[in-house]
């Protein structure tokens, strides 16, 4: 293993998707666009910052690579080359036929930016997403521009951290071999000793990690995350009643059972009140586990399936009215999760070490920590 020579990490994050400073907002877009359209994206940077800095710091970053003005990149490149020790490039499941929210990475601009850097780029948590399952021919269907981007990106990286084995198979078929499966940095934010405890089913506090479209299990507290839920988020954050809601959502809103968070600590503090969290959100499930709750991820796409398989996150792909909440709860095998976790954490640590990064706990340094800005919510509870 390569010897680590850096005593103190001074990182730059590209596409951090995290709010670090107070910001003004008049629309849902003002809140979510800097987060890449999904609050779960913040959790990746949050996890990496806790791992290498010990907490959240006001570090230099490009918040959203999709909206970044590359014509003004000279200053950021100078900071990276002259002031920073490492550069992280945060990517999610961009290896797919169509990106979320009709976006497309600015491939050429990114590569031209990276060419001007004097240090390797660290990518931790890149994933493929195939909505038809683990399609062996998936790599052949990808946009040629995306394929070329991935190949060039790999040249700037010592080792690319991937979300799961399917992604590694896709990358290998594209001729990219400097990869390692690590899962997601968010999963390891609590360190090596994390253990999830499971209570006997009974008087449990239960919540949903996503909106669900089933009759009998739609009445629990729910955390919203992205643009697809903008109408409810507009009510919560802006008291914007422009768009009508479905009756069941209106009723749930009036009971103050919808929630959204722009900062991770508030989100975790809220979820820590619950014993069981279920729903489609992968990062909602990971955050629940790290907050002390049992979680069951019910997303069926390859992105969620491969990461749940690798990290041993309890996973079930069909959320419907045929099973009771107790049956869903009993599906969540935290014993397997707890047994696998230490070795998975060590694998993640070794990945960082190979990228010339020490964990904060192995080499603590003084940093000035901050609190992320909090977006207050309006109560709609009927008195």
Coordinates of C-alpha atoms in Angstrom, one line a residue:
X1 CA 0.0 0.0 0.0
X2 CA 1.3 3.5 -0.9
X3 CA 2.6 5.5 2.1
X4 CA 0.5 8.5 3.0
X5 CA 2.5 11.7 3.1
X6 CA 0.0 14.4 3.7
X7 CA -0.3 15.4 7.4
X8 CA -3.4 17.6 7.1
X9 CA -6.2 17.3 4.5
X10 CA -7.3 20.5 2.8
X11 CA -9.9 19.3 0.3
X12 CA -11.7 20.8 -2.6
X13 CA -15.0 19.3 -3.5
X14 CA -16.3 19.4 -7.1
X15 CA -20.1 18.9 -7.3
X16 CA -20.4 18.9 -3.5
X17 CA -24.2 19.2 -3.5
X18 CA -24.2 20.5 0.0
X19 CA -25.3 23.8 1.7
X20 CA -22.5 25.1 3.9
X21 CA -23.5 28.8 4.2
X22 CA -26.7 30.6 4.7
X23 CA -28.6 31.2 1.5
X24 CA -31.7 33.0 0.4
X25 CA -34.5 31.1 -1.4
X26 CA -37.8 32.1 -3.0
X27 CA -38.5 28.8 -4.8
X28 CA -38.0 25.1 -4.3
X29 CA -35.4 25.3 -7.0
X30 CA -33.3 27.7 -4.9
X31 CA -33.2 25.0 -2.2
X32 CA -32.7 21.9 -4.2
X33 CA -30.8 22.8 -7.3
X34 CA -27.5 23.4 -5.4
X35 CA -28.1 19.9 -4.0
X36 CA -28.3 18.4 -7.4
X37 CA -32.1 18.2 -7.0
X38 CA -32.0 15.7 -4.2
X39 CA -31.1 16.3 -0.5
X40 CA -29.7 12.7 -0.4
X41 CA -26.8 13.9 -2.5
X42 CA -25.6 16.1 0.3
X43 CA -25.1 13.0 2.4
X44 CA -22.2 11.8 0.3
X45 CA -20.1 14.9 0.9
X46 CA -21.2 15.0 4.5
X47 CA -19.9 11.4 5.0
X48 CA -16.6 12.1 3.3
X49 CA -16.1 15.3 5.3
X50 CA -16.7 13.5 8.6
X51 CA -14.3 10.7 7.6
X52 CA -11.4 12.9 6.5
X53 CA -12.0 16.1 8.5
X54 CA -13.9 14.9 11.5
X55 CA -16.8 17.2 10.9
X56 CA -18.4 19.8 8.6
X57 CA -16.1 22.6 7.5
X58 CA -16.5 25.6 5.3
X59 CA -14.3 24.2 2.6
X60 CA -13.8 25.5 -1.0
X61 CA -16.2 23.8 -3.3
X62 CA -18.2 23.8 -6.6
X63 CA -21.7 23.2 -5.3
X64 CA -23.3 22.0 -8.6
X65 CA -21.3 21.1 -11.6
X66 CA -24.4 21.2 -13.8
X67 CA -24.9 25.0 -13.2
X68 CA -21.2 25.9 -12.8
X69 CA -19.9 28.8 -14.9
X70 CA -16.8 27.2 -16.4
X71 CA -15.7 30.6 -18.0
X72 CA -14.9 31.6 -14.4
X73 CA -13.0 28.5 -13.4
X74 CA -9.5 30.1 -13.2
X75 CA -9.9 31.0 -9.5
X76 CA -11.1 27.5 -8.5
X77 CA -8.3 25.9 -10.4
X78 CA -5.7 28.2 -8.7
X79 CA -7.2 27.3 -5.3
X80 CA -7.0 23.5 -6.1
X81 CA -3.5 23.6 -7.4
X82 CA -1.9 26.0 -4.8
X83 CA -4.0 25.7 -1.6
X84 CA -5.6 22.2 -1.5
X85 CA -4.1 18.8 -0.9
X86 CA -6.9 16.7 -2.4
X87 CA -9.8 17.1 -4.9
X88 CA -13.0 15.1 -4.6
X89 CA -15.4 14.8 -7.5
X90 CA -18.8 13.8 -6.2
X91 CA -20.8 11.7 -8.6
X92 CA -23.9 9.6 -8.1
X93 CA -25.6 7.2 -10.5
X94 CA -24.8 9.1 -13.6
X95 CA -24.0 5.9 -15.5
X96 CA -27.5 5.5 -16.9
X97 CA -29.4 6.0 -20.2
X98 CA -30.9 9.2 -19.1
X99 CA -29.9 11.3 -16.1
X100 CA -32.3 12.5 -13.4
X101 CA -34.3 15.7 -13.9
X102 CA -33.4 15.7 -17.7
X103 CA -29.9 16.7 -16.9
X104 CA -26.6 15.9 -18.7
X105 CA -23.2 16.3 -17.3
X106 CA -21.1 18.9 -19.1
X107 CA -18.6 16.3 -20.2
X108 CA -16.2 18.4 -22.3
X109 CA -16.1 21.2 -19.8
X110 CA -15.4 18.9 -16.9
X111 CA -12.6 17.1 -18.7
X112 CA -11.0 20.4 -19.7
X113 CA -11.2 21.5 -16.1
X114 CA -9.6 18.4 -14.8
X115 CA -6.8 18.6 -17.3
X116 CA -5.6 21.8 -15.6
X117 CA -5.3 20.3 -12.2
X118 CA -1.9 19.3 -10.7
X119 CA -3.3 16.4 -8.6
X120 CA -5.3 13.2 -8.9
X121 CA -9.0 13.3 -8.6
X122 CA -10.9 11.2 -6.0
X123 CA -14.2 9.8 -7.1
X124 CA -16.0 7.8 -4.3
X125 CA -19.4 6.4 -4.9
X126 CA -20.0 6.4 -8.7
X127 CA -22.8 4.1 -9.7
X128 CA -24.7 2.7 -12.7
X129 CA -28.5 2.6 -12.8
X130 CA -30.3 0.3 -15.0
X131 CA -34.1 0.3 -14.5
X132 CA -34.6 -3.1 -16.1
X133 CA -32.3 -4.9 -13.7
X134 CA -28.7 -6.2 -14.2
X135 CA -28.7 -6.0 -17.9
X136 CA -25.6 -7.7 -19.3
X137 CA -25.8 -5.5 -22.4
X138 CA -26.4 -2.3 -20.5
X139 CA -22.9 -0.9 -21.3
X140 CA -23.7 -1.1 -25.1
X141 CA -26.7 1.2 -24.7
X142 CA -24.9 4.1 -23.0
X143 CA -24.4 7.4 -24.7
X144 CA -21.0 7.3 -26.5
X145 CA -20.2 10.8 -25.0
X146 CA -20.8 9.4 -21.5
X147 CA -18.6 6.4 -22.3
X148 CA -15.8 8.6 -23.5
X149 CA -16.2 10.9 -20.5
X150 CA -15.8 7.9 -18.1
X151 CA -12.7 6.7 -19.9
X152 CA -11.1 10.1 -19.7
X153 CA -12.2 10.6 -16.1
X154 CA -10.4 7.3 -15.1
X155 CA -7.1 8.8 -16.4
X156 CA -7.3 11.5 -13.7
X157 CA -8.0 9.0 -10.9
X158 CA -5.7 6.7 -9.0
X159 CA -8.6 4.5 -8.2
X160 CA -12.4 5.1 -8.7
X161 CA -14.7 4.0 -5.8
X162 CA -17.9 2.4 -7.2
X163 CA -21.2 1.7 -5.6
X164 CA -21.5 -2.0 -6.4
X165 CA -20.4 -5.0 -8.4
X166 CA -22.8 -4.3 -11.4
X167 CA -21.2 -0.9 -11.8
X168 CA -17.7 -2.5 -11.8
X169 CA -18.8 -5.0 -14.4
X170 CA -20.1 -2.1 -16.6
X171 CA -16.9 -0.1 -16.2
X172 CA -14.8 -3.2 -17.0
X173 CA -16.7 -3.8 -20.2
X174 CA -16.0 -0.2 -21.1
X175 CA -12.3 -0.9 -20.6
X176 CA -11.9 0.9 -17.3
X177 CA -10.1 -1.2 -14.7
X178 CA -8.8 1.2 -12.0
X179 CA -11.9 0.7 -9.9
X180 CA -12.9 -0.7 -6.5
X181 CA -16.3 -1.4 -5.0
X182 CA -16.8 0.6 -1.8
X183 CA -20.5 1.3 -1.6
X184 CA -21.2 4.9 -0.6
X185 CA -19.2 7.2 1.8
X186 CA -22.4 8.1 3.5
X187 CA -22.7 4.5 4.9
X188 CA -19.5 4.8 6.9
X189 CA -20.0 8.3 8.5
X190 CA -20.3 6.8 12.1
X191 CA -16.9 5.0 12.0
X192 CA -16.0 1.3 12.3
X193 CA -18.0 0.5 15.5
X194 CA -21.5 1.2 14.3
X195 CA -24.1 -1.4 15.4
X196 CA -27.8 -1.3 14.6
X197 CA -30.0 -2.7 17.3
X198 CA -33.4 -4.2 16.5
X199 CA -36.2 -4.1 19.1
X200 CA -39.0 -6.8 19.2
X201 CA -42.0 -5.7 17.2
X202 CA -44.5 -3.9 19.3
X203 CA -44.8 -0.2 20.2
X204 CA -42.4 1.0 17.5
X205 CA -42.1 4.5 16.2
X206 CA -42.3 4.0 12.4
X207 CA -41.6 6.4 9.5
X208 CA -41.3 6.3 5.7
X209 CA -38.2 7.3 3.8
X210 CA -40.3 8.2 0.8
X211 CA -43.9 8.8 -0.4
X212 CA -45.5 5.4 -1.0
X213 CA -48.5 4.7 -3.1
X214 CA -50.2 2.0 -1.2
X215 CA -53.4 2.3 0.9
X216 CA -52.5 0.8 4.3
X217 CA -49.0 2.1 4.8
X218 CA -49.2 5.7 3.8
X219 CA -50.0 7.4 7.1
X220 CA -46.5 7.6 8.7
X221 CA -44.2 10.5 9.0
X222 CA -42.3 10.9 5.7
X223 CA -39.2 12.7 4.6
X224 CA -39.2 14.2 1.1
X225 CA -36.0 14.6 -0.9
X226 CA -36.3 15.8 -4.4
X227 CA -37.9 17.7 -7.3
X228 CA -40.5 15.0 -7.8
X229 CA -42.1 16.2 -4.5
X230 CA -41.8 19.9 -5.2
X231 CA -45.5 20.8 -4.6
X232 CA -45.4 19.5 -1.1
X233 CA -42.0 20.9 -0.4
X234 CA -43.3 24.3 -1.6
X235 CA -46.0 24.2 1.0
X236 CA -43.5 23.1 3.7
X237 CA -40.7 25.6 3.0
X238 CA -42.5 28.6 1.3
X239 CA -46.2 28.2 2.1
X240 CA -46.8 28.2 -1.6
X241 CA -50.2 26.8 -2.3
X242 CA -50.0 27.3 -6.1
X243 CA -50.2 23.6 -7.0
X244 CA -53.1 21.4 -5.7
X245 CA -52.2 18.2 -3.9
X246 CA -53.8 14.8 -3.9
X247 CA -56.3 14.4 -1.1
X248 CA -54.2 11.9 0.8
X249 CA -51.2 14.2 0.6
X250 CA -53.3 17.2 1.7
X251 CA -54.5 15.2 4.7
X252 CA -51.1 14.1 5.6
X253 CA -49.7 17.6 5.3
X254 CA -52.4 18.9 7.6
X255 CA -51.1 16.4 10.2
X256 CA -47.6 17.7 9.8
X257 CA -46.4 14.3 8.7
X258 CA -44.3 15.6 5.7
X259 CA -40.8 16.8 6.3
X260 CA -37.8 18.0 4.3
X261 CA -34.3 19.0 5.4
X262 CA -31.6 21.0 3.7
X263 CA -29.0 20.0 6.4
X264 CA -28.0 16.5 7.4
X265 CA -27.9 17.0 11.2
X266 CA -31.5 18.1 11.4
X267 CA -32.5 15.2 9.2
X268 CA -30.6 12.7 11.4
X269 CA -32.0 14.2 14.6
X270 CA -35.5 13.8 13.3
X271 CA -35.0 10.2 12.1
X272 CA -33.4 9.2 15.4
X273 CA -36.8 9.4 17.0
X274 CA -37.9 6.3 15.1
X275 CA -37.2 2.6 15.4
X276 CA -38.1 1.5 11.8
X277 CA -37.8 3.3 8.5
X278 CA -39.0 1.9 5.2
X279 CA -39.5 3.2 1.7
X280 CA -37.9 3.6 -1.7
X281 CA -35.1 6.0 -0.7
X282 CA -31.6 4.4 -0.6
X283 CA -29.9 7.3 1.2
X284 CA -32.9 7.7 3.4
X285 CA -32.3 4.1 4.5
X286 CA -28.6 4.7 5.0
X287 CA -29.3 7.8 7.1
X288 CA -31.8 5.8 9.1
X289 CA -29.3 3.1 9.9
X290 CA -26.7 5.7 10.9
X291 CA -29.3 7.4 13.1
X292 CA -30.0 4.1 15.0
X293 CA -33.1 2.9 13.3
X294 CA -33.7 -0.3 11.5
X295 CA -34.2 0.3 7.8
X296 CA -35.7 -1.5 4.8
X297 CA -35.0 -0.2 1.4
X298 CA -37.8 -1.1 -1.1
X299 CA -36.3 0.4 -4.3
X300 CA -36.0 -2.1 -7.2
X301 CA -33.6 -0.4 -9.6
X302 CA -30.1 -1.7 -10.1
X303 CA -28.5 1.2 -8.2
X304 CA -30.3 0.4 -5.0
X305 CA -30.1 -3.4 -5.4
X306 CA -26.4 -3.5 -6.1
X307 CA -25.5 -1.3 -3.1
X308 CA -27.9 -3.0 -0.8
X309 CA -26.4 -6.4 -1.8
X310 CA -22.9 -5.2 -1.3
X311 CA -23.5 -3.4 2.0
X312 CA -26.0 -5.9 3.3
X313 CA -28.7 -3.2 3.7
X314 CA -32.1 -4.9 4.2
X315 CA -33.8 -4.8 0.9
X316 CA -37.1 -5.8 -0.6
X317 CA -38.4 -4.7 -4.0
X318 CA -42.2 -4.9 -3.7
X319 CA -43.8 -2.5 -1.4
X320 CA -47.6 -3.1 -1.4
X321 CA -50.6 -3.9 0.7
X322 CA -50.1 -7.6 0.7
X323 CA -47.8 -7.6 3.8
X324 CA -48.2 -5.9 7.2
X325 CA -45.7 -3.5 8.7
X326 CA -44.7 -6.3 11.1
X327 CA -43.8 -8.5 8.1
X328 CA -41.7 -5.8 6.6
X329 CA -40.0 -5.2 9.9
X330 CA -39.2 -8.9 10.3
X331 CA -37.5 -8.9 6.8
X332 CA -34.9 -6.4 8.0
X333 CA -31.9 -8.6 8.9
X334 CA -29.6 -6.4 11.0
X335 CA -27.5 -9.3 12.2
X336 CA -26.2 -9.8 8.7
X337 CA -25.7 -6.1 8.3
X338 CA -23.8 -5.8 11.6
X339 CA -21.6 -8.8 10.8
X340 CA -20.6 -7.4 7.4
X341 CA -20.0 -3.8 8.5
X342 CA -16.5 -3.9 10.0
X343 CA -14.9 -5.6 6.9
X344 CA -16.8 -3.2 4.6
X345 CA -15.5 -0.2 6.6
X346 CA -12.0 -1.5 6.4
X347 CA -12.4 -1.9 2.6
X348 CA -13.5 1.8 2.5
X349 CA -10.6 2.9 4.6
X350 CA -8.2 1.1 2.4
X351 CA -9.7 2.8 -0.7
X352 CA -9.1 6.2 0.9
X353 CA -5.5 5.2 1.9
X354 CA -4.8 4.1 -1.7
X355 CA -5.9 7.6 -2.7
X356 CA -3.4 9.1 -0.2
X357 CA -6.1 9.9 2.4
X358 CA -6.0 9.1 6.1
X359 CA -9.2 8.8 8.2
X360 CA -9.5 11.7 10.7
X361 CA -9.6 9.2 13.5
X362 CA -6.2 7.9 12.5
X363 CA -4.6 11.3 12.2
X364 CA -6.7 13.9 13.9
X365 CA -6.0 17.6 13.1
X366 CA -7.5 20.8 14.3
X367 CA -10.3 22.1 12.0
X368 CA -12.9 24.8 12.5
X369 CA -16.3 23.2 12.3
X370 CA -19.6 24.8 11.2
X371 CA -23.3 24.0 11.3
X372 CA -25.1 23.7 8.0
X373 CA -27.9 26.2 7.4
X374 CA -31.4 25.0 8.4
X375 CA -34.5 25.6 6.3
X376 CA -37.4 26.2 8.7
X377 CA -40.7 24.6 7.9
X378 CA -44.3 25.9 8.1
X379 CA -46.7 23.9 10.2
X380 CA -50.0 23.0 8.6
X381 CA -51.5 21.1 11.4
X382 CA -55.2 21.7 11.9
X383 CA -56.0 22.8 15.5

